[in-house]
Coordinates of C-alpha atoms in Angstrom, one line a residue:
I154 CA -93.2 9.4 95.4
T155 CA -95.5 12.3 94.6
F156 CA -93.2 14.7 96.5
I157 CA -90.1 13.6 94.6
G158 CA -92.0 13.4 91.3
S159 CA -93.2 17.0 91.5
M160 CA -89.5 18.1 91.6
L161 CA -88.9 16.5 88.2
I162 CA -92.2 16.7 86.3
A163 CA -94.0 19.6 88.0
N164 CA -96.7 19.4 90.7
D165 CA -99.7 19.1 88.4
M166 CA -98.1 16.4 86.3
A167 CA -97.1 14.5 89.4
L168 CA -100.7 14.4 90.6
L169 CA -102.0 13.4 87.2
T170 CA -99.5 10.5 87.3
F171 CA -99.6 9.4 90.9
L172 CA -103.2 10.0 92.0
P173 CA -104.3 7.1 89.8
L174 CA -101.6 5.0 91.5
G175 CA -103.0 5.9 94.9
Y176 CA -106.5 5.1 93.7
L177 CA -105.4 1.7 92.3
V178 CA -103.6 0.7 95.5
L179 CA -106.5 1.6 97.8
T180 CA -109.2 0.0 95.6
S181 CA -107.1 -3.1 95.1
T182 CA -106.6 -3.6 98.8
G183 CA -110.1 -2.6 99.9
K184 CA -108.9 0.6 101.8
Q185 CA -111.1 3.1 100.0
K186 CA -111.9 4.8 103.3
Y187 CA -108.3 6.3 103.3
M188 CA -108.8 7.8 99.9
A189 CA -109.5 11.4 101.0
F190 CA -106.5 11.5 103.4
T191 CA -104.2 9.9 100.8
F192 CA -105.2 12.2 98.0
I193 CA -104.9 15.3 100.2
M194 CA -101.5 14.3 101.4
Q195 CA -100.4 13.6 97.8
N196 CA -101.7 17.1 96.9
I197 CA -99.8 18.7 99.7
A198 CA -96.6 16.7 98.8
A199 CA -96.9 17.8 95.2
N200 CA -97.4 21.5 96.0
L201 CA -94.4 21.5 98.4
G202 CA -92.1 19.1 96.6
G203 CA -92.1 21.2 93.5
M204 CA -90.8 24.3 95.2
L205 CA -87.1 23.4 94.9
T206 CA -86.7 23.4 91.1
P207 CA -87.5 26.2 88.5
F208 CA -89.8 23.7 86.7
G209 CA -91.3 22.1 89.8
N210 CA -94.2 24.5 90.1
P211 CA -95.7 26.8 87.4
Q212 CA -95.2 30.0 89.5
N213 CA -91.6 29.0 89.8
L214 CA -91.2 28.9 86.1
F215 CA -92.7 32.3 85.7
L216 CA -90.7 34.0 88.4
Y217 CA -87.5 32.2 87.4
S218 CA -87.9 33.6 83.8
N219 CA -89.4 37.0 84.8
F220 CA -86.6 38.0 87.2
S221 CA -83.8 36.0 85.3
I222 CA -82.9 34.3 88.6
P223 CA -79.7 32.2 88.4
T224 CA -80.5 28.5 88.9
L225 CA -78.2 28.0 91.9
E226 CA -79.5 31.2 93.6
F227 CA -83.1 30.0 93.0
M228 CA -82.4 26.6 94.5
G229 CA -80.5 28.2 97.4
I230 CA -83.5 30.4 98.2
M231 CA -85.9 27.5 98.3
L232 CA -83.7 24.8 99.8
P233 CA -84.3 25.6 103.5
H234 CA -88.1 25.8 103.0
F235 CA -88.0 22.6 100.9
L236 CA -86.2 20.8 103.7
I237 CA -88.9 22.0 106.2
A238 CA -91.6 20.8 103.9
I239 CA -90.2 17.4 103.3
A240 CA -89.7 17.0 107.1
L241 CA -93.3 17.8 107.7
V242 CA -94.6 15.4 105.1
T243 CA -92.3 12.7 106.4
V244 CA -93.4 13.2 110.0
C245 CA -97.1 13.0 109.0
A246 CA -96.4 9.7 107.2
A247 CA -94.4 8.3 110.1
L248 CA -97.1 9.1 112.7
L249 CA -99.7 7.1 110.9
P250 CA -100.2 3.5 112.0
G251 CA -98.8 1.0 109.5
K252 CA -101.3 -1.0 107.5
K253 CA -100.5 -4.3 105.9
L254 CA -101.9 -4.2 102.3
T255 CA -102.5 -7.4 100.4
L256 CA -103.1 -7.1 96.7
S257 CA -106.1 -9.2 95.5
E258 CA -104.3 -10.3 92.4
N259 CA -100.8 -10.3 90.8
S260 CA -100.2 -8.7 87.5
S261 CA -97.2 -7.8 85.4
S262 CA -96.7 -5.4 82.5
S263 CA -93.9 -4.0 80.6
L264 CA -93.3 -0.6 79.0
P265 CA -93.1 -0.3 75.2
T266 CA -89.5 0.4 74.6
G267 CA -89.7 2.7 71.6
R268 CA -92.4 4.9 73.0
T269 CA -90.7 5.1 76.4
V270 CA -87.5 6.3 74.8
I271 CA -89.4 8.9 72.8
Y272 CA -91.2 10.2 75.9
G273 CA -87.9 10.3 77.7
V274 CA -86.4 12.5 74.9
L275 CA -89.4 14.8 75.1
F276 CA -89.0 15.1 78.8
F277 CA -85.4 16.2 78.5
L278 CA -86.5 18.5 75.7
A279 CA -88.9 20.2 78.1
I280 CA -86.2 20.6 80.7
A281 CA -83.8 22.0 78.1
S282 CA -86.4 24.6 77.1
V283 CA -86.7 25.7 80.8
F284 CA -83.0 26.4 80.9
N285 CA -83.1 28.2 77.5
V286 CA -81.0 25.6 75.8
I287 CA -83.6 25.5 73.1
P288 CA -86.5 27.9 72.4
Y289 CA -89.7 26.9 74.3
Y290 CA -91.9 27.3 71.2
A291 CA -89.8 24.8 69.3
A292 CA -90.0 22.3 72.2
A293 CA -93.8 22.8 72.4
A294 CA -94.2 22.3 68.7
V295 CA -92.2 19.1 68.7
M296 CA -94.2 17.8 71.7
V297 CA -97.6 18.5 70.2
A298 CA -96.5 16.9 66.9
A299 CA -95.3 13.8 68.8
F300 CA -98.6 13.4 70.7
L301 CA -100.6 13.9 67.5
I302 CA -98.7 11.0 66.1
L303 CA -98.2 8.7 69.1
D304 CA -101.2 9.4 71.4
R305 CA -104.0 11.7 70.2
D306 CA -106.2 10.4 73.0
A307 CA -103.9 12.1 75.5
L308 CA -104.7 15.5 74.0
A309 CA -108.4 14.7 73.9
K310 CA -108.4 13.9 77.6
V311 CA -106.9 17.2 78.7
D312 CA -109.2 19.0 81.2
Y313 CA -109.7 22.1 79.0
P314 CA -112.4 23.7 81.2
L315 CA -110.1 23.7 84.2
L316 CA -107.3 25.2 82.1
I317 CA -109.7 27.9 80.8
T318 CA -110.7 28.7 84.4
F319 CA -107.1 29.5 85.2
V320 CA -106.6 31.4 82.0
M321 CA -109.4 33.6 83.3
F322 CA -107.5 34.0 86.5
F323 CA -104.4 35.2 84.6
I324 CA -106.5 37.7 82.6
F325 CA -108.0 38.9 85.9
A326 CA -104.6 39.3 87.5
G327 CA -103.3 41.3 84.5
N328 CA -106.3 43.6 84.4
M329 CA -106.2 44.2 88.2
S330 CA -102.5 45.2 88.0
R331 CA -103.5 48.1 85.7
I332 CA -105.9 49.6 88.2
G333 CA -104.3 52.5 90.1
A334 CA -105.9 51.7 93.5
V335 CA -104.9 48.1 93.3
E336 CA -101.3 49.1 92.3
M337 CA -101.1 51.4 95.3
L338 CA -102.6 48.8 97.7
C339 CA -100.4 46.0 96.5
S340 CA -97.2 48.1 96.6
Y341 CA -98.0 49.2 100.1
L342 CA -98.8 45.7 101.4
L343 CA -95.8 44.1 99.7
E344 CA -93.5 46.7 101.4
K345 CA -94.9 45.6 104.7
G346 CA -94.5 41.9 104.2
T347 CA -94.0 40.4 100.7
M348 CA -94.1 36.8 101.8
V349 CA -97.1 37.1 104.0
F350 CA -99.1 39.1 101.5
S351 CA -98.3 36.8 98.7
I352 CA -99.5 33.8 100.8
L353 CA -102.8 35.6 101.5
S354 CA -103.2 36.5 97.8
C355 CA -102.8 32.8 96.8
Q356 CA -105.8 31.9 99.0
V357 CA -108.0 34.1 96.9
I358 CA -106.7 34.1 93.3
S359 CA -104.4 31.1 93.3
N360 CA -100.6 31.0 93.4
V361 CA -99.7 31.4 89.7
P362 CA -101.9 34.4 89.1
S363 CA -100.6 35.8 92.4
A364 CA -97.0 35.4 91.2
I365 CA -97.9 37.2 87.9
L366 CA -99.8 40.0 89.6
L367 CA -97.5 40.7 92.5
S368 CA -94.3 40.5 90.4
R369 CA -95.3 43.8 88.9
F370 CA -95.0 45.6 92.2
T371 CA -91.9 44.2 93.9
D372 CA -88.3 43.4 93.2
N373 CA -88.1 41.2 96.3
Y374 CA -88.3 38.0 94.3
S375 CA -86.9 35.7 97.0
A376 CA -89.8 36.5 99.5
L377 CA -92.3 36.4 96.7
L378 CA -91.0 33.1 95.5
I379 CA -91.3 31.6 99.0
G380 CA -94.8 33.1 99.5
V381 CA -96.4 31.8 96.4
N382 CA -94.9 28.3 97.0
I383 CA -96.1 28.1 100.6
G384 CA -99.3 29.7 99.6
G385 CA -100.2 26.8 97.5
T386 CA -101.5 25.2 100.7
G387 CA -104.6 26.5 102.3
T388 CA -107.8 27.0 100.3
L389 CA -109.0 24.7 97.5
I390 CA -108.3 27.4 94.9
A391 CA -104.8 28.2 96.2
S392 CA -103.3 26.1 93.5
L393 CA -104.3 24.4 90.3
A394 CA -103.0 21.1 91.7
S395 CA -105.6 21.3 94.5
L396 CA -108.4 21.5 92.0
I397 CA -107.0 18.6 90.0
T398 CA -107.0 16.5 93.2
F399 CA -110.5 17.5 94.1
R400 CA -111.9 16.7 90.7
T401 CA -110.1 13.4 90.7
F402 CA -111.5 12.5 94.2
N403 CA -115.0 13.7 93.2
K404 CA -114.9 11.5 90.1
H405 CA -114.3 8.4 92.1
N406 CA -116.4 9.4 95.2
P407 CA -119.5 11.3 94.0
G408 CA -121.5 12.8 96.9
R409 CA -118.5 13.1 99.3
A410 CA -117.3 16.6 98.1
G411 CA -118.4 18.3 101.4
S412 CA -116.5 16.0 103.7
Y413 CA -113.5 16.1 101.4
I414 CA -113.4 19.9 101.5
K415 CA -113.6 20.0 105.3
T416 CA -110.7 17.5 105.7
F417 CA -108.8 19.2 103.0
S418 CA -109.2 22.6 104.7
V419 CA -108.1 21.4 108.1
M420 CA -105.0 19.6 106.8
N421 CA -103.9 22.3 104.4
F422 CA -104.3 25.2 106.8
A423 CA -102.5 23.2 109.5
F424 CA -99.6 22.8 107.1
L425 CA -99.8 26.4 106.1
A426 CA -99.7 27.6 109.7
V427 CA -96.7 25.5 110.6
L428 CA -94.8 26.3 107.4
L429 CA -95.4 30.1 107.8
A430 CA -94.3 30.0 111.4
L431 CA -91.1 28.1 110.6
C432 CA -90.3 30.0 107.5
M433 CA -90.7 33.4 109.2
L434 CA -87.8 32.3 111.4
L435 CA -85.6 31.9 108.3
V436 CA -86.5 35.1 106.6

């Protein structure tokens, strides 16, 4: 669900939507011991599932716009790597022993029709802005106005400190690109291997800042696109989505951050190694 959701509503939004669902299922069935593994797999699925569409990952949206990549070409570049990713996620799920889960209580609820329709319209408005059908600033203004009227609490609950952290990453990336030595080094390394160097860059400054920084020094957008998507796996700061997952887990499991990071690192670097090996064969 998280993998497919990230294709449609972006990886960060997929996690904000489906991590609570994972938490609800595990706590309702007394299976909290699987929470770290479940959250980490949801995180990996979100990062990799969003690679197929221009709006699936934030770095995709930037590169899609920056290089004016045709939509079909974009999806053609990412499709083989997307298929590898979904195969890996599916294999991991299939290898796990099946567990019968019994909910402790039955409950039913229904969506408010009017608000659901409005949010559906806002969703398509966002997609239309990505494909330049309408100006993005007009779409943003309509969405903010809608939330101020319909759900002000949603705006109040945004994790602004986390967003500010990544704004600082963007400023850092922009400033670094103006340093002559950095420009020479990045240009040299990108010539040697755009995909590999972009993956390594993601591990240190995250995938979206890496896309912004490295796009200034290469025209090989296909390799850069693949690299900053695969590079979302690996370290905890390789993507904003990973930090969202970590903060959500830590909120529900205080005192277990150390063990989570160890498990996260093992699983993510394992995925990164396999993805890199397989994708190198395709490039």
